[in-house]
Amino acid sequence: MLLHECIPPIAALVLKIDFLIVGQGLAGSLLAWHLLEGGKRVLVVDRDEPDTSSKVAAGLVTPLAGSRFNLPVSLDERLDYARGFYWKLEELSGEPLFHHRRIARLFQNPGEKSAWTSRLENEGERYARYHGALEIDQARFRLPYGGFEMREGGWLDVPAFLEFTRQTLLESASYAIGRVNSADVALDEAGIRWKNIKASKIIFCEGWQGNQNRFFDWVPMNPALGDILELDIPELSDESRIISRGGWLIPLGEGRFRTGSNYRHQFESAGPGEAGRNEILKKLEAITPVIPVVVRHRAAVRPIIRRSQVFMGIHPAHPQVAFFNGLGSKGVLNGPWHASRLAAHLLSGKALPPEADLQTNLL
Ligand SMILES: Cc1cc2nc3c(=O)[nH]c(=O)nc-3n(C[C@H](O)[C@H](O)[C@H](O)COP(=O)(O)OP(=O)(O)OC[C@H]3O[C@@H](n4cnc5c(N)ncnc54)[C@H](O)[C@@H]3O)c2cc1C
């Protein structure tokens, strides 16, 4: 059956639902699963573009990110929740979605080495779950300052997750291709109306252009373009770990790898370019001296809010309108936990985590 044949005939009659979700990226998909689990009727409307942030993302889960190896207070809880969530979907779909992998974390400079040493000396017990000894072939990987093996990491096959979500939504006529223009959304006491859809609430999960919207034009979006390359490196085909040193290298099997990424806050076009490709290849050189063959180059824009803040909740003036955005570069790890909190807020008024609640973070 063709995709458009499965789409509900939204031109014909008024369709009453609980939640209209705008955007089927990671944010909209995660929220849809949680609202469906709460027994609600949803419709997800998406523009179905080829190169969105979610479709291009590497999907990495890196528990200890950055040069200071910060371990956020709720990391255990978020990580366990995310993995449990993805594994549950894996069982439903029968396809591998989350690839649990160790990460060979190679220090970039002496500063990183001493930051890590100090973490272990002062907070060894907290970090115990997340590291082990590193063994690595120094002829194939650059290790001038040493490193460690980071545990509990991996990567989500985000396109496969999105496609499984879409197929599941289609089965209950809960998905449509289309563009929701906020100017066409009418509000009344019962909720919202968009075309022939009536819903109690509309939730905008629009990604990096989330403030090109009449309800949320005040949100401080700070999007960043990022590039990703797919490579053939047969010399490294026996490596199963993710390698990380500034950039990262993810083994996909049979000598194929994915590598990235960069952050460009100033960009003229949202597509891939020569400068991005060169930037990524330079990062790769810091990981391995082996020369790759580039087989694919993609780029997309990450939705980042302020420095990197998940932003969600109900509009301060319009209780029928909500927002879920700013997943940034940790969307795969943090997204499920935030979606569960937002769903509980929408379903039963449970308080949101204050650091993510847009009502407590208004400008
Ligand atoms: C190069 C790169 C690498 C990345 N690597 C990682 C990584 O390793 N790990 C990680 O966790 N994160 C990574 N990310 C970030 C991750 O992609 C994001 O956190 C996440 O995917 C954002 O999801 P989203 O749903 O908010 O936005 P999007 O993926 O942009 O989804 C928004 C969706 O809404 C649709 N839409 C927008 N407006 C409308 C409208 N008005 N009507 C209908 N549909 C609409 C769009 O078409 C799109 O499908 C990476 C991103 C990039 C660009």
Coordinates of C-alpha atoms and ligand atoms in Angstrom, one line a residue:
M1 CA 0.0 0.0 0.0
L2 CA 1.3 3.4 -0.9
L3 CA 2.0 5.8 2.1
H4 CA -0.6 8.4 1.0
E5 CA -3.3 5.7 0.8
C6 CA -2.8 5.1 4.6
I7 CA -3.2 8.7 5.6
P8 CA -6.5 9.6 7.3
P9 CA -8.8 11.4 4.9
I10 CA -8.4 14.7 6.8
A11 CA -10.2 16.8 4.2
A12 CA -13.6 15.0 4.6
L13 CA -15.0 15.1 8.2
V14 CA -14.1 16.6 11.5
L15 CA -11.7 14.3 13.4
K16 CA -11.6 14.7 17.2
I17 CA -8.5 13.6 18.9
D18 CA -6.7 14.3 22.2
F19 CA -3.3 15.6 20.9
L20 CA -2.1 17.0 17.6
I21 CA 1.6 16.6 17.5
V22 CA 3.5 18.7 14.9
G23 CA 6.7 17.1 13.7
Q24 CA 7.8 13.5 13.7
G25 CA 11.4 13.8 14.6
L26 CA 12.9 12.3 17.7
A27 CA 10.9 14.7 20.0
G28 CA 7.5 14.2 18.3
S29 CA 8.0 10.4 18.1
L30 CA 9.0 10.0 21.7
L31 CA 6.1 12.1 22.9
A32 CA 3.6 10.2 20.7
W33 CA 4.7 6.8 22.2
H34 CA 4.2 8.1 25.7
L35 CA 0.8 9.7 25.0
L36 CA -0.4 6.5 23.2
E37 CA 0.8 4.5 26.2
G38 CA -1.4 6.8 28.3
G39 CA -4.4 5.6 26.2
K40 CA -4.8 8.9 24.2
R41 CA -5.7 9.5 20.6
V42 CA -3.0 11.4 18.8
L43 CA -2.4 12.6 15.3
V44 CA 1.2 13.3 14.2
V45 CA 1.7 15.6 11.2
D46 CA 5.1 15.8 9.6
R47 CA 6.6 17.5 6.6
D48 CA 8.4 14.2 5.7
E49 CA 11.7 16.0 4.7
P50 CA 14.7 13.8 3.8
D51 CA 17.5 15.5 5.9
T52 CA 16.2 16.5 9.3
S53 CA 18.3 16.5 12.4
S54 CA 16.8 13.2 13.5
K55 CA 17.3 11.5 10.1
V56 CA 20.9 12.6 9.9
A57 CA 21.9 12.2 13.6
A58 CA 24.5 9.6 14.5
G59 CA 22.3 8.6 17.5
L60 CA 25.2 8.4 19.9
V61 CA 24.7 7.9 23.6
T62 CA 27.8 9.1 25.3
P63 CA 27.4 8.9 29.1
L64 CA 30.4 11.1 29.9
A65 CA 30.5 13.9 27.4
G66 CA 32.8 16.9 27.1
S67 CA 36.4 17.5 28.2
R68 CA 35.6 17.5 31.9
F69 CA 33.7 14.2 31.9
N70 CA 30.9 15.6 33.9
L71 CA 28.5 13.0 35.3
P72 CA 25.0 14.7 35.7
V73 CA 23.2 13.8 38.9
S74 CA 20.3 12.0 37.1
L75 CA 22.4 10.3 34.5
D76 CA 21.8 6.8 35.8
E77 CA 18.0 7.3 35.8
R78 CA 17.9 8.9 32.3
L79 CA 20.2 6.3 30.8
D80 CA 18.3 3.4 32.3
Y81 CA 15.0 4.9 31.2
A82 CA 16.2 5.5 27.6
R83 CA 17.7 2.0 27.2
G84 CA 14.6 0.4 28.7
F85 CA 12.4 2.4 26.3
Y86 CA 14.4 1.6 23.2
W87 CA 14.7 -2.1 24.0
K88 CA 10.9 -2.3 24.6
L89 CA 10.4 -0.9 21.1
E90 CA 13.0 -3.3 19.7
E91 CA 11.0 -6.2 21.1
L92 CA 7.9 -4.8 19.4
S93 CA 9.5 -4.2 16.1
G94 CA 11.7 -7.3 16.0
E95 CA 14.5 -5.2 14.6
P96 CA 17.7 -4.0 16.3
L97 CA 17.3 -0.3 17.2
F98 CA 19.7 0.5 20.0
H99 CA 23.3 -0.8 19.6
H100 CA 25.0 -1.1 22.9
R101 CA 28.7 -0.4 22.4
R102 CA 31.8 0.4 24.4
I103 CA 33.5 3.7 23.6
A104 CA 37.3 3.9 23.4
R105 CA 37.7 7.5 24.7
L106 CA 41.1 8.7 23.7
F107 CA 42.3 11.9 25.5
Q108 CA 42.9 14.9 23.2
N109 CA 45.4 16.7 25.4
P110 CA 47.1 16.5 28.8
G111 CA 44.2 18.6 30.3
E112 CA 41.7 15.9 29.5
K113 CA 43.9 13.3 31.0
S114 CA 44.3 15.2 34.3
A115 CA 40.5 16.0 34.4
W116 CA 39.8 12.3 34.1
T117 CA 42.5 11.3 36.7
S118 CA 41.0 13.8 39.2
R119 CA 37.5 12.5 38.6
L120 CA 38.6 9.0 39.5
E121 CA 40.6 10.2 42.5
N122 CA 37.8 12.3 43.9
E123 CA 34.6 10.6 42.7
G124 CA 35.7 7.0 41.8
E125 CA 32.6 5.3 43.2
R126 CA 30.2 7.5 41.2
Y127 CA 32.1 6.8 38.0
A128 CA 32.6 3.1 38.6
R129 CA 29.7 2.0 36.3
Y130 CA 31.0 4.0 33.4
H131 CA 34.6 3.0 32.7
G132 CA 37.1 0.2 32.3
A133 CA 40.7 -0.3 31.2
L134 CA 41.5 0.5 27.5
E135 CA 43.3 -1.8 25.2
I136 CA 43.8 -0.4 21.7
D137 CA 46.2 -0.9 18.8
Q138 CA 48.4 2.2 18.7
A139 CA 49.4 1.6 15.1
R140 CA 45.8 2.2 14.0
F141 CA 44.6 4.7 16.6
R142 CA 46.2 7.8 18.0
L143 CA 46.9 7.6 21.7
P144 CA 49.5 10.2 22.7
Y145 CA 47.9 10.9 26.1
G146 CA 46.2 7.6 26.9
G147 CA 42.5 7.1 27.4
F148 CA 39.9 4.8 29.0
E149 CA 37.1 2.6 27.9
M150 CA 33.7 4.3 28.5
R151 CA 30.9 1.8 29.3
E152 CA 27.1 2.0 28.9
G153 CA 27.3 3.9 25.6
G154 CA 26.0 3.0 22.2
W155 CA 24.0 4.4 19.3
L156 CA 20.4 4.4 18.3
D157 CA 19.5 3.7 14.7
V158 CA 17.4 6.9 14.6
P159 CA 16.0 6.5 11.1
A160 CA 14.9 2.9 11.9
F161 CA 13.3 4.2 15.1
L162 CA 11.4 6.9 13.2
E163 CA 10.3 4.5 10.5
F164 CA 9.0 2.0 13.1
T165 CA 7.2 4.8 14.9
R166 CA 5.6 6.0 11.6
Q167 CA 4.4 2.6 10.6
T168 CA 2.9 2.0 14.1
L169 CA 1.1 5.4 13.9
L170 CA -0.2 4.6 10.4
E171 CA -1.7 1.4 11.7
S172 CA -4.1 3.4 13.8
A173 CA -4.5 6.3 11.3
S174 CA -2.5 8.5 13.6
Y175 CA 0.0 9.9 11.1
A176 CA -0.3 12.3 8.2
I177 CA 2.2 14.1 5.9
G178 CA 1.6 17.8 5.9
R179 CA 2.8 21.2 7.1
V180 CA 1.1 22.8 10.1
N181 CA 1.2 26.6 9.9
S182 CA 0.7 28.1 13.3
A183 CA -1.3 30.9 11.7
D184 CA -3.9 28.3 10.7
V185 CA -4.4 27.0 14.2
A186 CA -7.5 28.4 15.8
L187 CA -8.0 28.3 19.6
D188 CA -11.2 28.0 21.6
E189 CA -12.2 26.9 25.1
A190 CA -12.4 23.2 24.1
G191 CA -8.9 23.2 22.5
I192 CA -7.6 23.8 19.0
R193 CA -8.8 23.5 15.5
W194 CA -6.5 22.9 12.5
K195 CA -8.2 22.3 9.2
N196 CA -10.7 19.5 10.1
I197 CA -8.9 18.3 13.2
K198 CA -10.1 19.2 16.6
A199 CA -7.8 18.4 19.5
S200 CA -7.6 19.2 23.2
K201 CA -4.0 20.3 22.7
I202 CA -1.5 20.9 20.0
I203 CA 2.2 20.2 20.8
F204 CA 4.8 21.7 18.5
C205 CA 7.9 19.5 18.1
E206 CA 9.3 21.3 15.1
G207 CA 13.0 21.1 15.6
W208 CA 15.4 23.9 14.7
Q209 CA 12.8 26.2 13.2
G210 CA 10.6 25.9 16.3
N211 CA 10.5 29.7 16.9
Q212 CA 9.1 30.4 13.4
N213 CA 5.8 29.9 15.0
R214 CA 3.4 32.6 16.2
F215 CA 3.1 31.0 19.7
F216 CA 6.8 30.4 20.3
D217 CA 8.6 33.2 18.4
W218 CA 10.2 34.2 21.7
V219 CA 12.1 31.0 22.3
P220 CA 15.9 31.6 22.1
M221 CA 16.8 29.0 19.5
N222 CA 20.5 28.7 18.8
P223 CA 20.6 26.0 16.1
A224 CA 23.8 24.5 14.8
L225 CA 24.5 22.8 11.4
G226 CA 26.4 19.6 11.7
D227 CA 28.0 17.3 9.1
I228 CA 28.3 13.5 9.0
L229 CA 30.3 11.3 6.7
E230 CA 30.0 7.6 5.9
L231 CA 33.3 5.9 5.2
D232 CA 34.8 2.7 4.1
I233 CA 37.9 1.8 6.1
P234 CA 38.5 -1.9 5.5
E235 CA 41.7 -1.8 7.7
L236 CA 39.6 -1.1 10.8
S237 CA 36.8 -3.6 10.0
D238 CA 37.5 -5.7 13.1
E239 CA 36.9 -2.8 15.5
S240 CA 33.5 -3.0 17.2
R241 CA 33.8 -0.1 19.6
I242 CA 33.0 3.5 19.0
I243 CA 36.2 5.6 19.0
S244 CA 36.0 9.1 20.4
R245 CA 38.7 11.8 20.3
G246 CA 37.2 15.2 19.6
G247 CA 35.2 13.6 16.8
W248 CA 34.0 10.1 16.8
L249 CA 34.0 7.0 14.6
I250 CA 31.1 4.5 14.8
P251 CA 31.6 1.0 13.2
L252 CA 28.5 0.0 11.2
G253 CA 30.0 -3.4 10.2
E254 CA 31.9 -4.8 7.2
G255 CA 34.4 -1.9 7.2
R256 CA 31.7 0.8 7.0
F257 CA 31.9 3.7 9.5
R258 CA 30.1 6.9 10.3
T259 CA 32.1 9.9 11.5
G260 CA 31.4 13.4 12.7
S261 CA 30.6 16.0 13.8
N262 CA 30.9 19.8 13.9
Y263 CA 28.8 22.7 15.1
R264 CA 28.3 25.7 12.8
H265 CA 26.0 28.3 14.3
Q266 CA 26.4 30.6 11.2
F267 CA 25.3 28.9 8.0
E268 CA 23.8 30.0 4.7
S269 CA 22.3 26.7 3.7
A270 CA 21.3 23.8 5.8
G271 CA 23.0 21.3 3.4
P272 CA 26.4 19.7 3.3
G273 CA 29.4 21.7 1.9
E274 CA 33.1 21.3 1.2
A275 CA 34.1 23.2 4.4
G276 CA 32.1 20.8 6.6
R277 CA 33.5 17.7 4.9
N278 CA 37.1 19.0 5.5
E279 CA 36.4 19.8 9.1
I280 CA 35.1 16.2 9.7
L281 CA 38.1 14.6 7.9
K282 CA 40.5 16.7 10.1
K283 CA 38.7 15.5 13.2
L284 CA 39.1 11.9 11.9
E285 CA 42.8 12.4 11.4
A286 CA 43.1 13.0 15.1
I287 CA 41.6 9.6 15.7
T288 CA 43.3 7.4 13.1
P289 CA 46.1 7.7 10.6
V290 CA 44.3 5.3 8.3
I291 CA 43.0 7.0 5.1
P292 CA 39.2 6.4 4.5
V293 CA 37.1 6.4 1.4
V294 CA 34.2 8.8 1.8
V295 CA 31.0 7.2 0.5
R296 CA 28.3 9.7 1.7
H297 CA 28.1 13.2 3.1
R298 CA 25.0 14.5 4.9
A299 CA 24.3 17.6 7.1
A300 CA 21.4 18.8 9.1
V301 CA 20.6 21.5 11.7
R302 CA 20.3 20.5 15.4
P303 CA 17.6 22.2 17.5
I304 CA 19.6 23.8 20.3
I305 CA 18.1 26.3 22.8
R306 CA 20.4 28.6 24.6
R307 CA 23.6 26.7 25.3
S308 CA 21.8 23.3 25.2
Q309 CA 18.6 23.3 27.2
V310 CA 15.5 21.1 26.7
F311 CA 12.5 23.3 26.6
M312 CA 9.0 22.0 27.1
G313 CA 5.6 22.5 28.6
I314 CA 2.5 24.5 28.1
H315 CA 2.3 28.0 26.6
P316 CA 2.1 30.6 29.4
A317 CA -1.0 32.3 27.8
H318 CA -2.6 29.4 25.9
P319 CA -3.2 26.2 27.8
Q320 CA -4.2 24.4 24.6
V321 CA -0.7 24.9 23.1
A322 CA 2.5 23.1 24.2
F323 CA 6.1 22.8 23.1
F324 CA 8.9 20.1 23.1
N325 CA 12.2 21.1 21.7
G326 CA 15.9 21.7 22.3
L327 CA 17.0 18.1 22.5
G328 CA 20.4 19.2 21.1
S329 CA 23.2 16.7 20.8
K330 CA 22.0 14.5 23.7
G331 CA 18.5 13.9 22.4
V332 CA 18.8 10.1 22.2
L333 CA 19.9 9.8 25.8
N334 CA 17.7 12.5 27.4
G335 CA 14.7 12.5 25.0
P336 CA 12.8 9.5 26.4
W337 CA 13.0 10.7 30.0
H338 CA 11.9 14.2 29.0
A339 CA 9.1 12.8 26.9
S340 CA 7.9 10.7 29.8
R341 CA 7.9 13.8 32.0
L342 CA 6.0 16.0 29.5
A343 CA 3.4 13.2 28.9
A344 CA 2.8 13.0 32.6
H345 CA 2.4 16.8 32.7
L346 CA 0.0 16.8 29.9
L347 CA -2.0 13.8 31.1
S348 CA -2.2 14.4 34.8
G349 CA -0.6 17.8 35.5
K350 CA 2.5 16.4 37.1
A351 CA 5.2 19.0 37.6
L352 CA 7.9 19.3 34.9
P353 CA 11.6 19.2 35.8
P354 CA 12.1 23.0 36.6
E355 CA 15.2 23.2 34.4
A356 CA 13.2 22.2 31.3
D357 CA 9.9 23.8 32.1
L358 CA 9.4 26.7 29.7
Q359 CA 7.2 28.5 32.2
T360 CA 10.0 28.7 34.7
N361 CA 12.5 29.7 32.1
L362 CA 10.8 32.5 30.3
L363 CA 13.0 35.3 29.1
Ligands
LIG1 C1 25.0 16.0 12.4 C2 24.2 15.7 13.6 C3 24.6 14.7 14.5 C4 23.9 14.4 15.6 N1 24.3 13.4 16.4 C5 23.6 13.1 17.5 C6 24.0 12.1 18.4 O1 25.0 11.4 18.1 N2 23.2 11.8 19.5 C7 22.1 12.6 19.8 O2 21.5 12.3 20.8 N3 21.7 13.6 19.0 C8 22.4 13.9 17.9 N4 22.0 14.9 17.1 C9 20.9 15.7 17.5 C10 19.5 15.1 17.3 O3 19.4 14.9 15.9 C11 18.5 16.0 17.8 O4 18.5 16.1 19.2 C12 17.0 15.4 17.6 O5 17.0 14.5 16.5 C13 16.1 16.5 17.4 O6 14.8 16.0 17.2 P1 13.6 17.0 17.0 O7 12.4 16.1 16.8 O8 13.5 18.0 18.0 O9 13.9 17.8 15.6 P2 13.9 17.3 14.1 O10 14.6 16.0 13.9 O11 14.3 18.5 13.3 O12 12.4 17.0 13.8 C14 11.4 18.0 13.6 C15 10.4 17.4 12.6 O13 9.3 18.3 12.5 C16 8.9 18.5 11.2 N5 8.3 19.8 11.1 C17 8.9 21.0 11.5 N6 8.0 22.0 11.4 C18 6.8 21.4 10.9 C19 5.5 21.9 10.6 N7 5.2 23.2 10.8 N8 4.6 21.0 10.2 C20 4.9 19.7 10.1 N9 6.1 19.2 10.3 C21 7.0 20.0 10.8 C22 10.3 18.4 10.4 O14 10.0 18.1 9.1 C23 10.9 17.2 11.2 O15 10.6 16.0 10.7 C24 22.7 15.2 15.9 C25 22.3 16.1 15.0 C26 23.0 16.4 13.9 C27 22.5 17.4 12.9

